[in-house]
Coordinates of C-alpha atoms in Angstrom, one line a residue:
Chain A
X1 CA 24.1 5.3 4.1
X2 CA 26.3 5.1 7.4
X3 CA 28.1 1.8 7.1
X4 CA 31.1 1.8 4.8
X5 CA 29.4 0.7 0.8
X6 CA 31.4 -0.7 -1.9
X7 CA 29.7 -1.7 -5.7
X8 CA 29.0 -5.0 -6.0
X9 CA 27.4 -5.6 -9.5
X10 CA 26.0 -4.0 -12.5
X11 CA 23.2 -4.0 -14.6
X12 CA 23.6 -5.4 -17.9
X13 CA 20.0 -5.8 -19.0
X14 CA 16.8 -5.9 -17.3
X15 CA 13.5 -7.8 -18.0
X16 CA 9.5 -6.4 -17.2
X17 CA 10.7 -5.4 -13.6
X18 CA 13.7 -6.2 -11.0
X19 CA 13.0 -4.0 -7.8
X20 CA 14.8 -3.0 -4.1
X21 CA 13.2 -4.9 -1.9
X22 CA 13.6 -4.0 1.9
X23 CA 11.0 -5.5 4.6
X24 CA 8.6 -2.0 3.7
X25 CA 7.7 1.4 4.5
X26 CA 6.3 1.6 7.9
X27 CA 4.5 3.9 10.0
X28 CA 3.3 6.3 7.2
X29 CA 0.5 4.8 6.0
X30 CA -1.6 7.3 7.5
X31 CA -0.2 9.3 5.1
X32 CA -1.8 7.2 1.9
X33 CA 2.3 6.0 1.6
X34 CA 2.1 2.2 1.0
X35 CA 3.6 -0.8 2.8
X36 CA 6.1 -1.9 -0.2
X37 CA 8.3 -4.5 0.6
X38 CA 8.5 -8.1 -0.9
X39 CA 5.7 -9.8 -2.1
X40 CA 6.5 -13.3 -1.3
X41 CA 8.5 -12.7 2.5
X42 CA 9.0 -16.0 2.8
X43 CA 11.4 -16.1 -0.4
X44 CA 12.8 -13.0 0.2
X45 CA 13.3 -14.2 4.0
X46 CA 15.0 -17.5 3.4
X47 CA 17.2 -15.6 0.7
X48 CA 18.6 -13.3 2.9
X49 CA 19.0 -16.2 5.7
X50 CA 21.3 -17.8 3.4
X51 CA 23.8 -15.6 3.0
X52 CA 23.6 -14.7 6.8
X53 CA 21.5 -11.2 6.8
X54 CA 19.5 -10.4 9.4
X55 CA 15.4 -9.2 9.3
X56 CA 14.9 -6.4 6.9
X57 CA 17.9 -6.6 4.7
X58 CA 17.5 -5.2 0.6
X59 CA 17.4 -8.0 -1.4
X60 CA 16.3 -7.8 -5.5
X61 CA 12.9 -8.8 -6.4
X62 CA 13.4 -10.2 -9.9
X63 CA 9.9 -10.9 -11.7
X64 CA 9.8 -13.1 -14.4
X65 CA 13.5 -13.1 -15.6
X66 CA 15.5 -11.2 -18.1
X67 CA 17.7 -9.4 -15.5
X68 CA 21.3 -9.8 -16.2
X69 CA 24.4 -9.0 -13.6
X70 CA 27.8 -8.7 -13.5
X71 CA 30.1 -8.8 -10.5
X72 CA 32.5 -5.9 -10.1
X73 CA 33.8 -7.6 -7.3
X74 CA 33.8 -11.2 -5.8
X75 CA 30.4 -11.6 -3.6
X76 CA 28.6 -14.0 -1.7
X77 CA 24.9 -14.2 -3.2
X78 CA 22.0 -15.9 -2.3
X79 CA 18.7 -17.4 -4.3
X80 CA 14.9 -17.7 -3.0
X81 CA 11.2 -18.2 -4.2
X82 CA 11.2 -18.6 -7.9
X83 CA 13.2 -20.4 -10.0
X84 CA 13.9 -18.3 -12.8
X85 CA 16.2 -20.4 -14.7
X86 CA 19.2 -18.4 -13.3
X87 CA 22.8 -19.6 -14.3
X88 CA 26.6 -17.8 -13.4
X89 CA 28.5 -17.6 -17.0
X90 CA 26.3 -20.2 -18.2
X91 CA 26.1 -22.9 -15.4
X92 CA 22.5 -23.3 -13.8
X93 CA 22.3 -21.9 -10.3
X94 CA 19.6 -23.8 -8.3
X95 CA 17.0 -22.0 -6.7
X96 CA 16.9 -22.2 -2.3
X97 CA 21.1 -22.0 -2.2
X98 CA 24.2 -19.9 -1.9
X99 CA 26.9 -19.4 -4.1
X100 CA 29.8 -17.2 -4.5
X101 CA 30.0 -15.0 -7.9
X102 CA 33.8 -14.2 -8.7
X103 CA 34.4 -10.3 -10.0
X104 CA 33.5 -10.4 -13.9
X105 CA 31.2 -13.2 -13.8
X106 CA 27.5 -13.2 -15.2
X107 CA 24.2 -13.9 -13.4
X108 CA 21.4 -14.3 -16.1
X109 CA 17.7 -14.7 -15.3
X110 CA 16.0 -16.3 -17.7
X111 CA 12.3 -17.7 -17.8
X112 CA 10.1 -18.7 -15.2
X113 CA 10.5 -22.2 -14.4
X114 CA 8.2 -22.5 -11.5
X115 CA 6.9 -19.1 -9.8
X116 CA 6.9 -15.7 -10.9
X117 CA 9.5 -13.7 -8.3
X118 CA 12.9 -14.6 -7.4
X119 CA 15.1 -12.9 -4.7
X120 CA 18.7 -12.4 -4.8
X121 CA 20.0 -11.8 -1.4
X122 CA 23.9 -10.5 -1.1
X123 CA 26.0 -10.9 2.0
X124 CA 25.1 -7.9 4.1
X125 CA 22.4 -6.7 2.3
X126 CA 22.2 -4.3 -1.1
X127 CA 22.8 -0.5 -0.1
X128 CA 20.9 2.6 -0.9
X129 CA 19.4 5.7 0.6
X130 CA 16.4 5.3 2.7
X131 CA 13.3 7.4 1.5
X132 CA 10.5 7.7 4.6
X133 CA 12.8 4.7 5.9
X134 CA 13.1 2.7 3.9
X135 CA 14.9 2.0 0.4
X136 CA 11.2 -0.4 -0.9
X137 CA 10.5 0.5 -4.3
X138 CA 7.3 1.2 -5.4
X139 CA 7.1 2.3 -8.9
X140 CA 3.5 4.1 -8.6
X141 CA 4.3 6.6 -5.7
X142 CA 7.6 6.8 -7.1
X143 CA 9.6 6.2 -3.8
X144 CA 12.3 3.9 -2.9
X145 CA 14.8 2.0 -4.6
X146 CA 18.6 2.9 -6.0
X147 CA 17.4 6.3 -7.2
X148 CA 15.2 7.4 -4.1
X149 CA 12.6 7.8 -6.9
X150 CA 11.0 4.2 -7.1
X151 CA 12.4 3.5 -10.5
X152 CA 12.8 0.0 -11.3
X153 CA 16.6 -1.6 -12.2
X154 CA 17.7 -0.2 -15.5
X155 CA 21.0 -1.2 -17.6
X156 CA 23.5 0.2 -16.7
X157 CA 22.7 0.4 -12.6
X158 CA 25.2 0.2 -10.2
X159 CA 24.3 -1.9 -7.1
X160 CA 26.4 -0.6 -4.3
X161 CA 26.6 -3.4 -1.3
X162 CA 27.8 -3.2 2.2
X163 CA 31.6 -4.0 2.5
X164 CA 31.1 -7.5 4.5
X165 CA 29.7 -9.0 1.5
X166 CA 32.8 -9.5 -0.4
X167 CA 34.6 -11.2 2.2
X168 CA 31.7 -13.6 4.0
X169 CA 31.4 -16.7 4.1
X170 CA 29.0 -18.6 2.3
X171 CA 27.4 -22.0 3.2
X172 CA 24.0 -22.3 5.2
X173 CA 21.4 -24.8 3.9
X174 CA 18.3 -24.3 3.5
X175 CA 15.5 -26.5 5.8
X176 CA 14.8 -28.9 3.6
X177 CA 10.6 -28.3 4.7
X178 CA 11.2 -24.8 3.8
X179 CA 11.6 -25.3 -0.2
X180 CA 8.7 -24.8 -2.5
X181 CA 7.5 -26.2 -5.7
X182 CA 4.9 -22.9 -7.0
X183 CA 3.9 -25.5 -9.7
X184 CA 1.6 -27.5 -7.3
X185 CA -1.7 -25.7 -7.0
X186 CA -1.9 -23.3 -3.9
X187 CA -4.0 -23.6 -1.2
X188 CA -4.1 -19.6 0.4
X189 CA -5.4 -19.6 3.9
X190 CA -7.7 -16.9 4.9
X191 CA -9.2 -15.3 8.4
X192 CA -12.8 -14.2 7.8
X193 CA -13.4 -10.7 7.4
X194 CA -16.0 -8.6 9.3
X195 CA -17.9 -8.5 6.4
X196 CA -18.3 -12.2 5.6
X197 CA -22.1 -12.5 7.2
X198 CA -23.2 -10.1 4.3
X199 CA -22.0 -12.4 1.7
X200 CA -25.0 -15.0 0.6
X201 CA -24.5 -18.7 1.8
X202 CA -23.9 -20.1 -2.0
X203 CA -21.5 -17.5 -2.6
X204 CA -19.7 -18.3 0.6
X205 CA -19.8 -22.1 0.0
X206 CA -18.5 -21.3 -3.7
X207 CA -15.2 -19.3 -2.2
X208 CA -14.0 -22.2 -0.2
X209 CA -15.1 -24.6 -2.7
X210 CA -14.9 -23.2 -5.6
X211 CA -11.2 -22.9 -7.7
X212 CA -10.1 -20.0 -8.7
X213 CA -7.9 -18.8 -11.6
X214 CA -5.3 -15.8 -11.2
X215 CA -6.4 -13.2 -13.5
X216 CA -4.2 -11.8 -16.2
X217 CA -4.5 -8.2 -14.1
X218 CA -2.1 -9.5 -11.4
X219 CA 0.4 -6.9 -10.0
X220 CA 2.6 -5.9 -7.0
X221 CA -0.9 -3.9 -6.1
X222 CA -3.1 -6.8 -6.0
X223 CA -4.0 -9.9 -7.9
X224 CA -7.3 -10.8 -9.5
X225 CA -9.1 -14.4 -8.8
X226 CA -11.7 -15.4 -12.1
X227 CA -14.4 -18.1 -10.9
X228 CA -17.9 -18.0 -9.4
X229 CA -19.5 -14.6 -9.0
X230 CA -19.6 -13.8 -5.4
X231 CA -22.6 -12.0 -4.2
X232 CA -22.4 -9.6 -1.2
X233 CA -25.8 -7.0 0.3
X234 CA -22.8 -4.8 0.9
X235 CA -21.9 -3.2 -2.9
X236 CA -19.5 -0.1 -1.4
X237 CA -18.5 1.0 1.8
X238 CA -17.4 4.5 3.3
X239 CA -13.5 3.7 2.5
X240 CA -11.0 2.4 5.5
X241 CA -7.8 1.1 6.1
X242 CA -7.0 -2.0 4.2
X243 CA -4.3 -4.8 5.5
X244 CA -1.7 -6.8 3.6
X245 CA -3.7 -9.6 1.9
X246 CA -7.2 -8.3 2.4
X247 CA -9.6 -10.0 0.3
X248 CA -12.0 -7.6 -1.9
X249 CA -15.1 -8.2 -3.6
X250 CA -16.1 -5.3 -6.4
X251 CA -19.8 -5.6 -7.6
X252 CA -18.5 -8.0 -10.4
X253 CA -17.7 -10.8 -7.5
X254 CA -14.6 -11.4 -8.5
X255 CA -12.2 -11.0 -5.5
X256 CA -9.1 -9.3 -5.5
X257 CA -6.5 -10.4 -2.5
X258 CA -4.0 -6.9 -2.1
X259 CA -0.8 -7.0 -1.9
X260 CA 2.0 -5.0 -0.9
X261 CA 1.5 -1.9 -2.7
X262 CA -2.0 -1.9 -2.4
X263 CA -3.8 2.1 -1.7
X264 CA -3.6 2.7 1.4
X265 CA -7.8 3.0 1.9
X266 CA -10.7 1.4 -0.2
X267 CA -14.1 0.5 0.5
X268 CA -15.3 -2.7 -1.0
X269 CA -16.6 -5.2 1.2
X270 CA -14.2 -7.8 2.1
X271 CA -14.3 -11.9 2.4
X272 CA -11.4 -11.5 4.7
X273 CA -7.5 -11.5 4.9
X274 CA -4.8 -14.0 3.9
X275 CA -2.3 -14.8 6.2
X276 CA 0.7 -13.3 5.6
X277 CA 2.5 -17.2 4.1
X278 CA -0.7 -17.1 1.9
X279 CA 0.1 -13.8 1.0
X280 CA 3.3 -14.8 -0.1
X281 CA 2.6 -18.0 -1.9
X282 CA 0.1 -15.8 -4.0
X283 CA 2.8 -13.5 -5.4
X284 CA 4.2 -16.9 -6.7
X285 CA 1.7 -17.5 -8.6
X286 CA 1.1 -17.0 -12.5
X287 CA -1.7 -16.1 -14.4
X288 CA -4.0 -19.2 -15.3
X289 CA -2.8 -21.1 -11.8
X290 CA -5.3 -22.9 -10.1
X291 CA -5.7 -21.6 -6.2
X292 CA -8.1 -22.2 -3.4
X293 CA -9.0 -20.5 -0.3
X294 CA -9.3 -21.9 3.0
X295 CA -10.5 -20.3 6.3
X296 CA -8.0 -20.8 9.0
X297 CA -8.0 -19.1 12.9
X298 CA -5.7 -16.4 14.3
X299 CA -4.2 -19.0 16.0
X300 CA -3.3 -21.4 13.2
X301 CA -1.9 -18.2 11.4
X302 CA 0.2 -17.1 14.2
X303 CA 2.1 -20.3 15.0
X304 CA 3.2 -20.5 11.3
X305 CA 4.0 -16.6 11.0
X306 CA 6.3 -16.6 14.3
X307 CA 7.7 -20.2 13.4
X308 CA 9.0 -18.2 10.1
X309 CA 10.3 -15.3 12.1
X310 CA 11.8 -17.2 14.6
X311 CA 13.7 -19.4 12.1
X312 CA 14.8 -16.4 9.7
X313 CA 16.3 -14.9 13.3
X314 CA 13.7 -12.4 14.1
Chain B
X1 CA -21.6 -6.0 8.0
X2 CA -22.9 -7.5 11.8
X3 CA -26.4 -6.8 11.8
X4 CA -27.5 -4.2 14.6
X5 CA -24.1 -4.4 16.5
X6 CA -23.5 -1.7 18.4
X7 CA -20.6 1.0 17.8
X8 CA -17.7 1.4 18.9
X9 CA -16.7 -2.4 17.4
X10 CA -13.8 -4.3 16.8
X11 CA -13.4 -6.7 13.6
X12 CA -10.7 -8.7 12.3
X13 CA -8.7 -7.4 9.5
X14 CA -5.9 -10.0 9.1
X15 CA -3.8 -11.3 11.6
X16 CA -1.9 -8.3 12.3
X17 CA -4.6 -6.2 11.9
X18 CA -8.1 -4.8 14.1
X19 CA -10.5 -2.0 12.3
X20 CA -12.1 -0.1 15.1
X21 CA -15.1 0.8 13.5
X22 CA -16.4 3.7 15.9
X23 CA -19.5 5.3 13.2
X24 CA -21.9 4.6 10.4
X25 CA -21.8 7.5 8.8
X26 CA -19.7 10.5 7.6
X27 CA -19.6 13.5 9.9
X28 CA -17.2 16.1 11.0
X29 CA -18.1 15.7 14.4
X30 CA -16.1 12.2 14.2
X31 CA -13.0 13.7 14.3
X32 CA -12.0 14.3 17.8
X33 CA -13.0 10.6 18.7
X34 CA -10.7 9.3 15.7
X35 CA -7.8 12.0 16.7
X36 CA -8.3 11.0 20.6
X37 CA -8.1 7.0 19.6
X38 CA -5.2 7.6 17.0
X39 CA -3.6 9.2 20.3
X40 CA -4.4 6.5 23.1
X41 CA -3.1 3.7 20.4
X42 CA 0.2 5.8 20.2
X43 CA 1.0 5.9 23.4
X44 CA -0.9 2.4 24.8
X45 CA 0.6 -0.2 22.0
X46 CA 4.3 1.4 22.1
X47 CA 6.6 -1.2 19.9
X48 CA 3.6 -2.8 18.8
X49 CA 2.4 -0.5 17.1
X50 CA 3.3 -0.6 12.8
X51 CA 1.1 1.4 11.3
X52 CA -2.5 3.4 12.0
X53 CA -4.8 4.2 9.5
X54 CA -7.5 6.7 10.4
X55 CA -10.4 7.1 7.9
X56 CA -14.1 8.5 7.8
X57 CA -15.4 6.4 10.7
X58 CA -13.1 3.9 11.7
X59 CA -9.3 3.3 12.6
X60 CA -7.0 0.6 11.3
X61 CA -4.9 -0.5 13.8
X62 CA -1.8 -2.0 12.1
X63 CA 0.6 -4.3 15.1
X64 CA 3.1 -6.8 15.0
X65 CA 2.1 -9.6 16.2
X66 CA 5.1 -11.3 17.6
X67 CA 5.3 -8.5 20.0
X68 CA 1.3 -8.0 20.8
X69 CA -0.6 -11.6 20.2
X70 CA -3.9 -10.7 18.3
X71 CA -6.1 -11.1 21.3
X72 CA -4.0 -8.8 23.6
X73 CA -4.0 -6.0 21.6
X74 CA -7.9 -6.7 21.3
X75 CA -8.3 -6.5 25.1
X76 CA -6.0 -3.0 24.9
X77 CA -8.3 -1.7 22.3
X78 CA -11.1 -2.7 24.3
X79 CA -9.6 -1.0 27.7
X80 CA -9.4 2.1 25.4
X81 CA -12.0 2.3 24.1
X82 CA -13.7 2.0 27.5
X83 CA -13.3 5.5 28.7
X84 CA -12.9 7.4 25.1
X85 CA -13.6 10.7 25.3
X86 CA -13.3 13.0 22.3
X87 CA -10.3 14.8 21.9
X88 CA -11.4 18.7 21.6
X89 CA -8.1 19.8 22.3
X90 CA -5.9 18.7 19.9
X91 CA -8.9 18.2 17.5
X92 CA -8.4 21.8 16.2
X93 CA -6.3 20.4 13.5
X94 CA -3.9 22.8 11.8
X95 CA -5.0 25.1 9.4
X96 CA -4.1 25.0 6.2
X97 CA -4.4 27.6 3.2
X98 CA -4.1 26.3 -0.4
X99 CA -3.5 29.2 -3.1
X100 CA -5.3 27.9 -5.8
X101 CA -5.7 29.3 -9.4
X102 CA -9.3 28.8 -10.8
X103 CA -9.2 28.8 -14.7
X104 CA -11.0 26.5 -17.1
X105 CA -7.1 26.3 -18.4
X106 CA -5.9 23.6 -15.7
X107 CA -10.0 23.5 -14.8
X108 CA -11.2 21.8 -17.7
X109 CA -14.6 20.8 -15.3
X110 CA -15.4 23.8 -14.1
X111 CA -17.5 25.4 -17.0
X112 CA -19.7 22.6 -17.2
X113 CA -19.8 22.0 -13.0
X114 CA -21.1 25.7 -13.6
X115 CA -23.3 25.0 -16.0
X116 CA -24.8 22.0 -14.0
X117 CA -25.6 24.2 -10.7
X118 CA -26.8 26.7 -12.8
X119 CA -24.4 29.1 -11.1
X120 CA -21.9 31.3 -13.1
X121 CA -18.3 30.5 -12.9
X122 CA -17.8 33.2 -10.3
X123 CA -19.9 32.1 -8.0
X124 CA -18.7 28.5 -8.4
X125 CA -15.5 29.7 -7.1
X126 CA -16.7 31.8 -4.3
X127 CA -18.6 28.9 -3.7
X128 CA -15.8 26.5 -3.2
X129 CA -13.3 28.6 -1.7
X130 CA -15.2 30.6 1.2
X131 CA -15.7 27.1 2.8
X132 CA -13.4 25.3 5.8
X133 CA -12.9 22.3 4.9
X134 CA -11.9 19.2 7.1
X135 CA -9.3 16.3 6.2
X136 CA -11.3 13.1 6.9
X137 CA -8.6 10.6 5.3
X138 CA -5.3 10.5 3.5
X139 CA -5.1 7.7 0.8
X140 CA -5.4 6.8 -3.2
X141 CA -1.9 8.6 -3.6
X142 CA 0.5 9.9 -0.8
X143 CA -0.6 12.8 0.4
X144 CA -4.2 12.6 -1.3
X145 CA -6.6 14.1 1.6
X146 CA -10.2 13.6 1.0
X147 CA -11.8 16.7 2.7
X148 CA -15.6 17.8 3.3
X149 CA -18.3 18.7 3.0
X150 CA -18.5 20.5 -0.5
X151 CA -21.7 22.8 -1.0
X152 CA -24.4 20.6 -1.7
X153 CA -25.0 22.7 -4.7
X154 CA -21.7 21.6 -6.5
X155 CA -22.3 18.0 -6.0
X156 CA -21.6 15.6 -9.1
X157 CA -20.9 12.3 -9.2
X158 CA -17.6 11.4 -10.3
X159 CA -16.7 10.9 -14.3
X160 CA -17.9 7.8 -16.0
X161 CA -14.3 7.8 -17.7
X162 CA -11.9 8.4 -15.7
X163 CA -8.7 10.7 -16.7
X164 CA -5.6 9.0 -17.8
X165 CA -3.4 11.8 -16.0
X166 CA -4.3 14.8 -13.6
X167 CA -1.6 16.9 -13.6
X168 CA -0.2 17.6 -10.0
X169 CA -2.0 20.4 -8.1
X170 CA -5.0 19.7 -9.9
X171 CA -7.9 20.8 -7.2
X172 CA -10.8 18.7 -7.7
X173 CA -14.2 17.5 -6.8
X174 CA -16.7 14.3 -6.3
X175 CA -19.6 13.6 -4.6
X176 CA -19.4 15.9 -1.3
X177 CA -15.5 15.9 -1.2
X178 CA -13.0 18.1 -2.7
X179 CA -9.1 17.2 -3.1
X180 CA -6.1 17.8 -4.8
X181 CA -3.9 15.9 -6.7
X182 CA 0.0 15.8 -5.3
X183 CA 1.3 13.8 -8.3
X184 CA 0.4 13.0 -11.4
X185 CA -2.2 10.4 -11.6
X186 CA -4.9 8.9 -13.0
X187 CA -8.3 10.4 -11.5
X188 CA -12.0 10.8 -12.0
X189 CA -12.7 14.0 -9.8
X190 CA -13.9 17.2 -11.9
X191 CA -10.3 19.5 -11.9
X192 CA -11.7 23.0 -11.3
X193 CA -8.0 24.8 -10.9
X194 CA -5.0 23.9 -9.3
X195 CA -2.8 24.8 -6.5
X196 CA 1.0 25.9 -5.9
X197 CA 0.7 24.1 -2.8
X198 CA 3.5 21.5 -2.1
X199 CA 1.1 18.8 -1.3
X200 CA 4.2 15.8 -0.4
X201 CA 7.3 16.9 0.3
X202 CA 10.1 13.6 0.8
X203 CA 12.6 16.4 2.6
X204 CA 9.7 18.3 4.7
X205 CA 9.3 16.8 8.0
X206 CA 6.4 15.6 8.5
X207 CA 6.0 14.8 4.2
X208 CA 2.7 15.3 3.5
X209 CA 1.3 19.2 4.3
X210 CA -2.2 17.7 4.8
X211 CA -3.3 15.3 7.8
X212 CA -6.5 13.7 9.1
X213 CA -7.9 16.8 11.2
X214 CA -6.9 19.5 9.1
X215 CA -8.9 22.5 8.6
X216 CA -8.4 23.5 4.6
X217 CA -9.6 26.4 2.8
X218 CA -8.5 27.5 -1.1
X219 CA -7.5 30.6 -1.6
X220 CA -8.3 32.1 -4.8
X221 CA -5.8 33.5 -6.8
X222 CA -4.7 35.2 -10.2
X223 CA -2.3 33.4 -12.8
X224 CA 0.2 35.9 -11.7
X225 CA -0.2 35.4 -8.1
X226 CA -0.2 31.3 -8.7
X227 CA 2.9 31.4 -11.0
X228 CA 5.2 34.2 -8.8
X229 CA 4.2 30.9 -6.1
X230 CA 5.8 28.6 -8.7
X231 CA 2.3 27.0 -9.9
X232 CA 2.0 25.1 -13.0
X233 CA 0.6 27.2 -15.2
X234 CA 0.5 24.6 -18.2
X235 CA -2.7 24.0 -19.3
X236 CA -4.2 20.6 -19.7
X237 CA -6.6 19.4 -22.3
X238 CA -10.7 18.8 -21.2
X239 CA -10.4 15.3 -23.0
X240 CA -6.9 14.2 -21.8

């Protein structure tokens, strides 16, 4: 930590999972170290943008709610991603907005109203000692986070912020078209992969026409989808690298979309890979929610991703 | 898999990835080619390179599509493949020795494996520790190296029910592969001993003791040596 940092927030109580996440851990996947980073890049990116942070600043990813924070000084904060019923001293805080928090005020997340993961950004970013080049928290690997050991936030934790957090002006407003309502059915764009031809015709038709349900076996490693059984000529491959959003289909025919904390290599055939924005969208789906898969092209996927990154100033 | 298409080939792996498929089967002879391609990608993709994940037969190339669009990246990979030659020089790999205490107390599957192979325990230890293994891939957990090939007499399928908790350092076999667990994780391989080597250390340059291409030998040590080297001698229950 070379920048001047001060304690900004204290954790009063926590819910199921709250993690510090920067853009992720890169360049070490060949050592078996996963990528980590925000499961919903879109919500995380816009939360940082609202407080004027550059791409990559560390924010909190709050899953399902339950987190309670007290300000130890005046701060400029913003919420992106899910609406988890956040309130400031009992007054509702609208999602997708920047707001000020005075010393001694309490910010509390309740339960999901829409979506699953909320992002809390602070002007200047949260500060922690990077591990293998990143503060991204990966609990399974014991890497990153406040303690550097992959710990999720716990009561009593104190969150350091870069000092400018205390005096920067709030005031950015989210472009209306970037607001998401996660209660709507999700349409997930997918780039077909190399093994797509090994699925039988009926399975391919079903993959892109059936309604899929998000299973409750869903976490930062991956999300299982329930629906028609997809049949593939190939049962297993020799293990190979897996990219973000890869949709693998094990022998039971139920696809699993792999997210940020996935294992670095694996051996199931793949239907393809979700686009970065589709992976983000899926990360906001609650168990039972309906999703559809839609094939797309690299040109269109790149166009959408480029627009997001340029809008966020990176 | 696209039928009958010649290797090598470059396959879509999402917006920011290309899978370069070089071979169809696991073979130590793949390694100098994979090493060569990995090095050439590092040199050719520069700032656009995000990650490289070499595995048994493939190299996953992860790039930043804003710096180098997917088609341009693909063209660059085609050029690299065009005159690729195996890199025998850098393929020699580091030679690593993993001091290992082979004992039923820390290797609860040792006796069963011996029985299955029709050998006594000493012969199994001999068989496992006299061979040099190559690291084919890292994955599953940070620093977890998949090594082969195991003597076929020791070949065995994975456990039907994986253990919930395999202690760090556990030396294991499955199929024709062997590995050592860097940290406590669930695991479905047969445990035959424990190494005192620190396989993953965030404070060490390079972090992981083992890398793809390394040559690894398990060196049998007695309990006292193992303990002196900092090995964890606490036994585990066979059914843990």
